Amino acid sequence: MGSVTEKYPFAPIEVPEDYRGKPVINEEKCIGCGACANACPPQAIQVYDDIERGVRVVHLFLGRCIFCARCQDVCPVGAIKLTREFELATPNQDDLHQIVELKLARCSKCGKPFDTYRHLIHVAENIPPWERELLLLCPECRREKTSEWRLWGCKK
């Protein structure tokens, strides 16, 4: 009769091809849209703006992650991928954090930081050219501008 147990951890274990392990954020692809944070059931991903430093922070804490892959599924640019890595035990809690910082764009009217450059570029590719000028405005200034357009019945 053969052995019914694995030799793990003394020998490597092979995980299936579609195994959902540790998520990793590709810093080069991330646009800082926050879709991953909205979809994360245990709130392992937090997205917030550090206005003083002018950056949007995408913070992944693996200690809360349940490896559900919802972040990977909703990312519009494929910046989050689940790896096959499952050995996450560490004596240093900092190893369980991944932080991505993206530069914030400033409103062309009031100067307030409001969104990442990467997100604005991504959105600009998917909207009509006549609406692109609104992308450079923060939500408050954009609301004012569109109200003016409605009031005068055209763009000014």
XYZ file of N, CA, C and O in Angstrom:
624
model
N 0.843 -1.170 0.000
C 0.000 0.000 0.000
C 0.896 1.243 0.000
O 1.876 1.312 0.703
N 0.498 2.290 -0.797
C 1.295 3.508 -0.944
C 1.056 4.504 0.186
O 0.183 4.332 1.020
N 1.847 5.546 0.169
C 1.748 6.615 1.153
C 0.518 7.479 0.856
O 0.222 7.776 -0.286
N -0.198 7.865 1.902
C -1.390 8.681 1.728
C -1.159 10.139 2.116
O -2.070 10.943 2.044
N 0.021 10.473 2.539
C 0.316 11.854 2.914
C 1.392 12.428 2.000
O 2.151 11.687 1.382
N 1.442 13.732 1.944
C 2.478 14.421 1.174
C 3.710 14.591 2.058
O 3.601 14.624 3.272
N 4.855 14.735 1.442
C 6.085 14.965 2.196
C 6.284 16.447 2.517
O 7.286 16.836 3.070
N 5.309 17.262 2.139
C 5.366 18.696 2.409
C 5.389 18.930 3.909
O 4.659 18.257 4.636
N 6.203 19.784 4.442
C 7.019 20.835 3.851
C 8.452 20.403 3.519
O 9.264 21.228 3.129
N 8.758 19.135 3.649
C 10.123 18.674 3.395
C 10.398 18.491 1.909
O 11.542 18.425 1.489
N 9.353 18.429 1.134
C 9.476 18.354 -0.327
C 8.455 19.325 -0.918
O 7.379 19.518 -0.343
N 8.782 19.975 -2.057
C 7.825 20.924 -2.640
C 6.523 20.230 -3.041
O 6.504 19.048 -3.369
N 5.453 21.004 -2.962
C 4.145 20.476 -3.341
C 3.719 21.165 -4.642
O 3.938 22.354 -4.827
N 3.145 20.428 -5.526
C 2.665 20.967 -6.807
C 1.205 21.372 -6.640
O 0.365 20.546 -6.263
N 0.914 22.644 -6.909
C -0.469 23.116 -6.815
C -1.087 23.099 -8.210
O -0.376 23.214 -9.210
N -2.388 22.954 -8.314
C -3.041 22.924 -9.629
C -2.819 24.215 -10.417
O -2.567 25.280 -9.836
N -2.926 24.160 -11.713
C -2.704 25.295 -12.600
C -3.621 26.474 -12.266
O -3.216 27.624 -12.321
N -4.882 26.211 -11.922
C -5.834 27.288 -11.634
C -5.945 27.611 -10.141
O -6.922 28.192 -9.695
N -4.927 27.274 -9.378
C -4.902 27.546 -7.940
C -4.915 29.042 -7.686
O -4.221 29.807 -8.353
N -5.725 29.486 -6.725
C -5.794 30.908 -6.387
C -4.934 31.169 -5.161
O -5.325 30.895 -4.039
N -3.765 31.740 -5.405
C -2.840 32.054 -4.323
C -2.734 33.551 -4.109
O -3.669 34.310 -4.367
N -1.567 33.976 -3.690
C -1.288 35.364 -3.345
C -1.536 36.307 -4.527
O -0.992 36.121 -5.601
N -2.355 37.357 -4.324
C -2.530 38.362 -5.381
C -1.337 39.315 -5.408
O -0.743 39.617 -4.372
N -1.012 39.785 -6.597
C 0.078 40.738 -6.779
C -0.425 41.853 -7.694
O -1.049 41.588 -8.722
N -0.138 43.098 -7.315
C -0.521 44.253 -8.126
C 0.676 44.648 -8.979
O 1.759 44.896 -8.453
N 0.469 44.720 -10.283
C 1.507 45.177 -11.202
C 1.503 46.701 -11.166
O 0.583 47.340 -11.668
N 2.552 47.272 -10.572
C 2.619 48.727 -10.389
C 2.665 49.482 -11.709
O 2.249 50.637 -11.778
N 3.162 48.851 -12.757
C 3.254 49.511 -14.060
C 1.893 49.601 -14.753
O 1.654 50.509 -15.532
N 1.005 48.658 -14.470
C -0.309 48.626 -15.119
C -1.403 49.333 -14.324
O -2.367 49.817 -14.898
N -1.291 49.361 -13.006
C -2.353 49.894 -12.141
C -2.663 51.340 -12.503
O -1.763 52.161 -12.673
N -3.982 51.656 -12.612
C -4.409 53.023 -12.926
C -5.042 53.706 -11.709
O -5.420 54.865 -11.783
N -5.184 52.990 -10.598
C -5.714 53.589 -9.381
C -7.195 53.874 -9.419
O -7.668 54.790 -8.746
N -7.958 53.097 -10.168
C -9.393 53.356 -10.318
C -10.200 52.960 -9.076
O -11.283 53.485 -8.852
N -9.697 52.013 -8.288
C -10.400 51.597 -7.079
C -11.398 50.480 -7.270
O -12.077 50.091 -6.320
N -11.526 49.942 -8.477
C -12.479 48.852 -8.719
C -12.153 47.648 -7.838
O -13.058 46.985 -7.328
N -10.879 47.378 -7.635
C -10.463 46.238 -6.824
C -10.930 46.404 -5.380
O -11.432 45.456 -4.772
N -10.783 47.598 -4.831
C -11.205 47.852 -3.455
C -12.720 47.729 -3.309
O -13.211 47.210 -2.308
N -13.458 48.188 -4.313
C -14.923 48.080 -4.270
C -15.381 46.633 -4.314
O -16.411 46.300 -3.732
N -14.631 45.773 -4.989
C -15.041 44.381 -5.164
C -14.526 43.458 -4.060
O -14.957 42.317 -3.973
N -13.627 43.916 -3.219
C -12.961 43.058 -2.227
C -13.852 42.821 -1.002
O -14.050 43.730 -0.192
N -14.389 41.589 -0.825
C -15.287 41.328 0.307
C -14.663 41.572 1.686
O -15.311 42.180 2.536
N -13.409 41.150 1.947
C -12.862 41.381 3.287
C -12.154 42.729 3.443
O -11.535 42.991 4.460
N -12.234 43.574 2.415
C -11.575 44.885 2.413
C -10.072 44.771 2.629
O -9.466 45.548 3.369
N -9.482 43.796 1.948
C -8.033 43.612 1.999
C -7.325 44.668 1.159
O -6.133 44.909 1.334
N -8.065 45.292 0.236
C -7.506 46.349 -0.599
C -8.180 47.660 -0.221
O -9.401 47.770 -0.224
N -7.364 48.635 0.118
C -7.839 49.975 0.456
C -7.245 50.949 -0.547
O -6.066 50.856 -0.879
N -8.048 51.871 -1.038
C -7.576 52.909 -1.954
C -7.936 54.251 -1.327
O -9.091 54.491 -0.986
N -6.922 55.103 -1.154
C -7.155 56.419 -0.569
C -6.151 57.419 -1.133
O -5.103 57.051 -1.652
N -6.498 58.693 -1.053
C -5.640 59.758 -1.553
C -4.869 60.392 -0.403
O -5.447 60.720 0.636
N -3.563 60.552 -0.599
C -2.712 61.295 0.316
C -2.508 62.657 -0.350
O -1.601 62.828 -1.167
N -3.385 63.596 -0.043
C -3.412 64.898 -0.702
C -2.101 65.657 -0.464
O -1.588 66.314 -1.375
N -1.560 65.576 0.745
C -0.325 66.303 1.053
C 0.826 65.893 0.134
O 1.608 66.724 -0.288
N 0.916 64.615 -0.171
C 1.994 64.111 -1.030
C 1.574 64.055 -2.495
O 2.390 63.792 -3.366
N 0.293 64.262 -2.776
C -0.205 64.267 -4.152
C -0.209 62.903 -4.803
O 0.061 62.782 -5.998
N -0.541 61.856 -4.014
C -0.561 60.492 -4.555
C -1.827 59.762 -4.127
O -2.419 60.063 -3.095
N -2.238 58.820 -4.959
C -3.287 57.871 -4.602
C -2.579 56.594 -4.165
O -1.686 56.104 -4.858
N -2.987 56.057 -3.038
C -2.367 54.867 -2.470
C -3.307 53.683 -2.659
O -4.482 53.742 -2.292
N -2.784 52.614 -3.249
C -3.502 51.349 -3.354
C -2.762 50.396 -2.417
O -1.605 50.071 -2.637
N -3.435 49.979 -1.339
C -2.802 49.200 -0.278
C -3.453 47.817 -0.187
O -4.627 47.710 0.138
N -2.673 46.792 -0.471
C -3.132 45.404 -0.369
C -2.524 44.787 0.881
O -1.301 44.769 1.042
N -3.381 44.290 1.791
C -2.922 43.615 3.006
C -3.314 42.143 2.909
O -4.486 41.789 2.983
N -2.323 41.299 2.723
C -2.573 39.870 2.520
C -3.139 39.179 3.758
O -3.749 38.115 3.648
N -2.975 39.783 4.937
C -3.523 39.202 6.161
C -5.038 39.155 6.167
O -5.635 38.368 6.894
N -5.681 39.973 5.355
C -7.152 39.984 5.254
C -7.656 39.256 4.021
O -8.835 38.951 3.915
N -6.785 39.017 3.055
C -7.199 38.462 1.758
C -7.751 37.038 1.900
O -7.192 36.214 2.620
N -8.860 36.766 1.199
C -9.446 35.420 1.196
C -9.220 34.722 -0.147
O -9.789 33.675 -0.408
N -8.408 35.331 -1.020
C -7.995 34.740 -2.296
C -9.186 34.374 -3.187
O -9.193 33.346 -3.843
N -10.180 35.246 -3.207
C -11.397 35.001 -3.978
C -11.246 35.373 -5.454
O -12.058 34.972 -6.278
N -10.248 36.186 -5.782
C -9.944 36.622 -7.154
C -10.915 37.653 -7.701
O -10.873 37.954 -8.883
N -11.760 38.226 -6.872
C -12.676 39.256 -7.380
C -11.913 40.480 -7.843
O -12.275 41.111 -8.832
N -10.824 40.819 -7.164
C -10.009 41.969 -7.571
C -9.434 41.748 -8.972
O -9.444 42.648 -9.810
N -8.977 40.550 -9.218
C -8.435 40.198 -10.535
C -9.520 40.268 -11.607
O -9.288 40.768 -12.707
N -10.710 39.817 -11.264
C -11.820 39.785 -12.219
C -12.299 41.185 -12.620
O -12.696 41.391 -13.762
N -12.287 42.142 -11.685
C -12.844 43.460 -11.982
C -11.829 44.477 -12.476
O -12.216 45.531 -12.970
N -10.548 44.192 -12.369
C -9.533 45.165 -12.777
C -9.631 45.411 -14.284
O -9.458 44.496 -15.081
N -9.913 46.656 -14.701
C -10.125 46.940 -16.115
C -8.862 46.851 -16.973
O -8.956 46.772 -18.186
N -7.698 46.871 -16.335
C -6.446 46.835 -17.098
C -5.604 45.592 -16.801
O -4.476 45.484 -17.267
N -6.135 44.654 -16.031
C -5.411 43.419 -15.730
C -4.181 43.624 -14.856
O -3.200 42.900 -14.976
N -4.239 44.603 -13.944
C -3.083 44.910 -13.099
C -2.948 43.977 -11.902
O -1.898 43.933 -11.285
N -3.995 43.230 -11.570
C -3.932 42.322 -10.425
C -4.044 40.888 -10.927
O -4.965 40.553 -11.670
N -3.107 40.085 -10.494
C -3.104 38.666 -10.862
C -2.895 37.833 -9.601
O -2.084 38.178 -8.747
N -3.636 36.739 -9.507
C -3.402 35.806 -8.429
C -2.326 34.829 -8.870
O -2.386 34.282 -9.968
N -1.335 34.652 -8.011
C -0.241 33.743 -8.303
C -0.586 32.366 -7.742
O -1.636 32.186 -7.141
N 0.318 31.448 -7.893
C 0.132 30.116 -7.307
C 0.868 30.006 -5.975
O 0.924 28.942 -5.372
N 1.380 31.134 -5.500
C 2.125 31.165 -4.238
C 1.159 31.097 -3.053
O 0.186 31.844 -2.987
N 1.424 30.199 -2.128
C 0.530 30.046 -0.981
C 1.263 30.087 0.349
O 0.638 30.196 1.394
N 2.555 30.018 0.357
C 3.321 30.054 1.607
C 3.567 31.513 1.989
O 4.491 32.141 1.502
N 2.728 32.038 2.855
C 2.782 33.453 3.191
C 3.232 33.712 4.626
O 3.294 34.866 5.049
N 3.547 32.661 5.378
C 3.992 32.847 6.756
C 5.302 33.632 6.761
O 6.197 33.385 5.960
N 5.385 34.604 7.670
C 6.562 35.458 7.742
C 6.712 36.013 9.157
O 5.703 36.262 9.827
N 7.939 36.217 9.607
C 8.127 36.846 10.919
C 7.952 38.368 10.858
O 7.828 39.022 11.872
N 7.922 38.928 9.649
C 7.826 40.369 9.469
C 6.482 40.711 8.824
O 6.260 40.395 7.656
N 5.609 41.382 9.549
C 4.274 41.704 9.034
C 4.340 42.609 7.807
O 3.432 42.598 6.982
N 5.413 43.370 7.648
C 5.547 44.239 6.474
C 5.548 43.438 5.174
O 5.199 43.970 4.120
N 5.930 42.171 5.236
C 5.936 41.317 4.049
C 4.527 41.036 3.534
O 4.358 40.572 2.410
N 3.509 41.301 4.357
C 2.123 41.037 3.980
C 1.435 42.250 3.359
O 0.247 42.207 3.071
N 2.172 43.323 3.165
C 1.619 44.553 2.601
C 2.246 44.835 1.239
O 3.457 44.716 1.087
N 1.415 45.214 0.277
C 1.916 45.747 -0.984
C 1.267 47.112 -1.159
O 0.045 47.242 -1.085
N 2.098 48.112 -1.388
C 1.605 49.482 -1.530
C 2.040 50.031 -2.881
O 3.214 49.969 -3.242
N 1.063 50.535 -3.624
C 1.313 51.174 -4.919
C 0.892 52.634 -4.772
O -0.201 52.924 -4.278
N 1.763 53.538 -5.196
C 1.441 54.962 -5.144
C 1.443 55.528 -6.554
O 2.392 55.315 -7.311
N 0.368 56.242 -6.884
C 0.214 56.830 -8.211
C 0.006 58.335 -8.080
O -0.774 58.793 -7.245
N 0.673 59.093 -8.920
C 0.599 60.556 -8.883
C -0.802 61.033 -9.256
O -1.404 60.547 -10.200
N -1.285 61.990 -8.467
C -2.603 62.568 -8.717
C -2.515 63.750 -9.680
O -1.572 64.547 -9.623
N -3.512 63.867 -10.554
C -3.642 65.015 -11.444
C -4.374 66.114 -10.685
O -5.197 65.838 -9.814
N -4.102 67.346 -11.057
C -4.761 68.494 -10.429
C -5.778 69.094 -11.396
O -5.559 69.099 -12.602
N -6.860 69.584 -10.843
C -7.914 70.222 -11.629
C -7.339 71.416 -12.390
O -6.612 72.237 -11.817
N -7.678 71.520 -13.666
C -7.157 72.617 -14.484
C -7.790 73.965 -14.113
O -7.262 75.009 -14.465
N -8.873 73.950 -13.351
C -9.533 75.198 -12.953
C -9.152 75.624 -11.532
O -8.687 76.731 -11.312
N -9.331 74.718 -10.562
C -9.110 75.092 -9.161
C -7.794 74.572 -8.575
O -7.394 75.001 -7.497
N -7.146 73.627 -9.257
C -5.855 73.120 -8.795
C -5.927 72.005 -7.768
O -4.901 71.517 -7.300
N -7.119 71.580 -7.413
C -7.289 70.516 -6.411
C -6.931 69.152 -7.018
O -7.374 68.830 -8.116
N -6.125 68.314 -6.310
C -5.851 66.969 -6.820
C -7.111 66.105 -6.716
O -7.820 66.170 -5.711
N -7.406 65.309 -7.774
C -8.679 64.585 -7.760
C -8.651 63.184 -8.359
O -9.526 62.383 -8.067
N -7.707 62.851 -9.216
C -7.677 61.519 -9.834
C -6.260 61.254 -10.327
O -5.461 62.175 -10.441
N -5.963 59.995 -10.663
C -4.624 59.689 -11.158
C -4.538 59.986 -12.654
O -5.534 59.892 -13.374
N -3.346 60.337 -13.096
C -3.129 60.580 -14.524
C -3.465 59.320 -15.329
O -4.099 59.395 -16.377
N -3.045 58.179 -14.822
C -3.278 56.919 -15.544
C -4.760 56.638 -15.720
O -5.185 56.171 -16.768
N -5.560 56.914 -14.684
C -6.995 56.672 -14.783
C -7.625 57.623 -15.796
O -8.483 57.228 -16.594
N -7.195 58.883 -15.792
C -7.732 59.858 -16.737
C -7.415 59.459 -18.180
O -8.267 59.575 -19.064
N -6.212 58.983 -18.411
C -5.832 58.537 -19.756
C -6.679 57.343 -20.177
O -7.170 57.277 -21.305
N -6.884 56.409 -19.259
C -7.708 55.225 -19.552
C -9.143 55.633 -19.904
O -9.721 55.122 -20.859
N -9.700 56.566 -19.153
C -11.066 57.021 -19.406
C -11.130 57.785 -20.730
O -12.073 57.618 -21.509
N -10.123 58.613 -21.003
C -10.107 59.420 -22.229
C -10.167 58.552 -23.479
O -10.733 58.962 -24.497
N -9.605 57.364 -23.411
C -9.616 56.459 -24.560
C -11.012 55.923 -24.854
O -11.264 55.415 -25.937
N -11.917 56.039 -23.879
C -13.239 55.426 -24.010
C -14.404 56.408 -24.046
O -15.552 55.992 -23.916
N -14.120 57.709 -24.183
C -15.211 58.682 -24.254
C -15.064 59.517 -25.526
O -13.984 59.605 -26.099
N -16.148 60.140 -25.961
C -16.086 60.978 -27.166
C -15.123 62.150 -26.982
O -14.987 62.680 -25.880
N -14.468 62.577 -28.060
C -13.486 63.672 -27.981
C -14.028 64.960 -27.353
O -13.314 65.643 -26.633
N -15.293 65.315 -27.616
C -15.837 66.569 -27.098
C -16.014 66.554 -25.588
O -16.189 67.601 -24.980
N -15.973 65.383 -24.957
C -16.115 65.313 -23.500
C -14.769 65.257 -22.784
O -14.710 65.346 -21.568
N -13.688 65.132 -23.526
C -12.363 64.947 -22.912
C -11.897 66.160 -22.113
O -11.172 66.012 -21.141
N -12.311 67.351 -22.501
C -11.885 68.539 -21.752
C -12.414 68.503 -20.319
O -11.798 69.056 -19.408
N -13.543 67.840 -20.102
C -14.105 67.732 -18.751
C -13.252 66.846 -17.844
O -13.312 66.968 -16.623
N -12.465 65.950 -18.423
C -11.626 65.056 -17.625
C -10.588 65.806 -16.806
O -10.125 65.308 -15.787
N -10.211 66.978 -17.242
C -9.178 67.741 -16.549
C -9.730 68.575 -15.402
O -9.006 69.312 -14.756
N -11.041 68.430 -15.152
C -11.697 69.159 -14.069
C -12.056 68.207 -12.932
O -12.465 67.075 -13.169
N -11.942 68.705 -11.702
C -12.381 67.918 -10.543
C -13.908 67.794 -10.596
O -14.563 68.521 -11.349
N -14.491 66.907 -9.821
C -15.957 66.733 -9.876
C -16.748 68.026 -9.638
O -17.748 68.259 -10.305
N -16.292 68.879 -8.715
C -17.030 70.115 -8.433
C -16.985 71.066 -9.635
O -18.003 71.615 -10.047
N -15.792 71.262 -10.196
C -15.654 72.163 -11.354
C -16.346 71.576 -12.585
O -16.903 72.304 -13.394
N -16.330 70.260 -12.714
C -17.011 69.597 -13.829
C -18.517 69.821 -13.730
O -19.184 70.084 -14.718
N -19.041 69.751 -12.512
C -20.471 69.987 -12.295
C -20.833 71.425 -12.683
O -21.839 71.659 -13.341
N -19.992 72.378 -12.296
C -20.227 73.773 -12.675
C -20.232 73.936 -14.188
O -21.105 74.600 -14.749
N -19.246 73.340 -14.852
C -19.099 73.480 -16.303
C -20.305 72.880 -17.030
O -20.849 73.498 -17.936
N -20.723 71.690 -16.621
C -21.865 71.069 -17.303
C -23.155 71.836 -17.008
O -24.039 71.898 -17.852
N -23.253 72.453 -15.829
C -24.421 73.293 -15.522
C -24.455 74.500 -16.439
O -25.516 74.906 -16.920
N -23.279 75.101 -16.683
C -23.209 76.236 -17.610
C -23.647 75.804 -19.005
O -24.385 76.526 -19.677
N -23.190 74.654 -19.450
C -23.552 74.150 -20.780
C -25.064 73.977 -20.887
O -25.672 74.313 -21.890
N -25.667 73.427 -19.835
C -27.128 73.216 -19.847
C -27.870 74.554 -19.842
O -28.877 74.716 -20.509
N -27.349 75.499 -19.055
C -27.978 76.810 -18.965
C -27.968 77.531 -20.301
O -28.972 78.089 -20.730
N -26.837 77.480 -21.007
C -26.706 78.190 -22.274
C -27.075 77.325 -23.462
O -27.120 77.799 -24.594
N -27.313 76.044 -23.228
C -27.749 75.157 -24.301
C -26.642 74.751 -25.266
O -26.902 74.174 -26.303
N -25.404 75.036 -24.915
C -24.281 74.641 -25.759
C -22.989 74.765 -24.971
O -22.969 75.262 -23.856
N -21.895 74.314 -25.582
C -20.583 74.449 -24.953
C -20.102 75.882 -25.110
O -20.346 76.505 -26.125
N -19.438 76.383 -24.098
C -18.836 77.735 -24.191
C -17.370 77.637 -23.955
O -16.896 76.902 -23.187
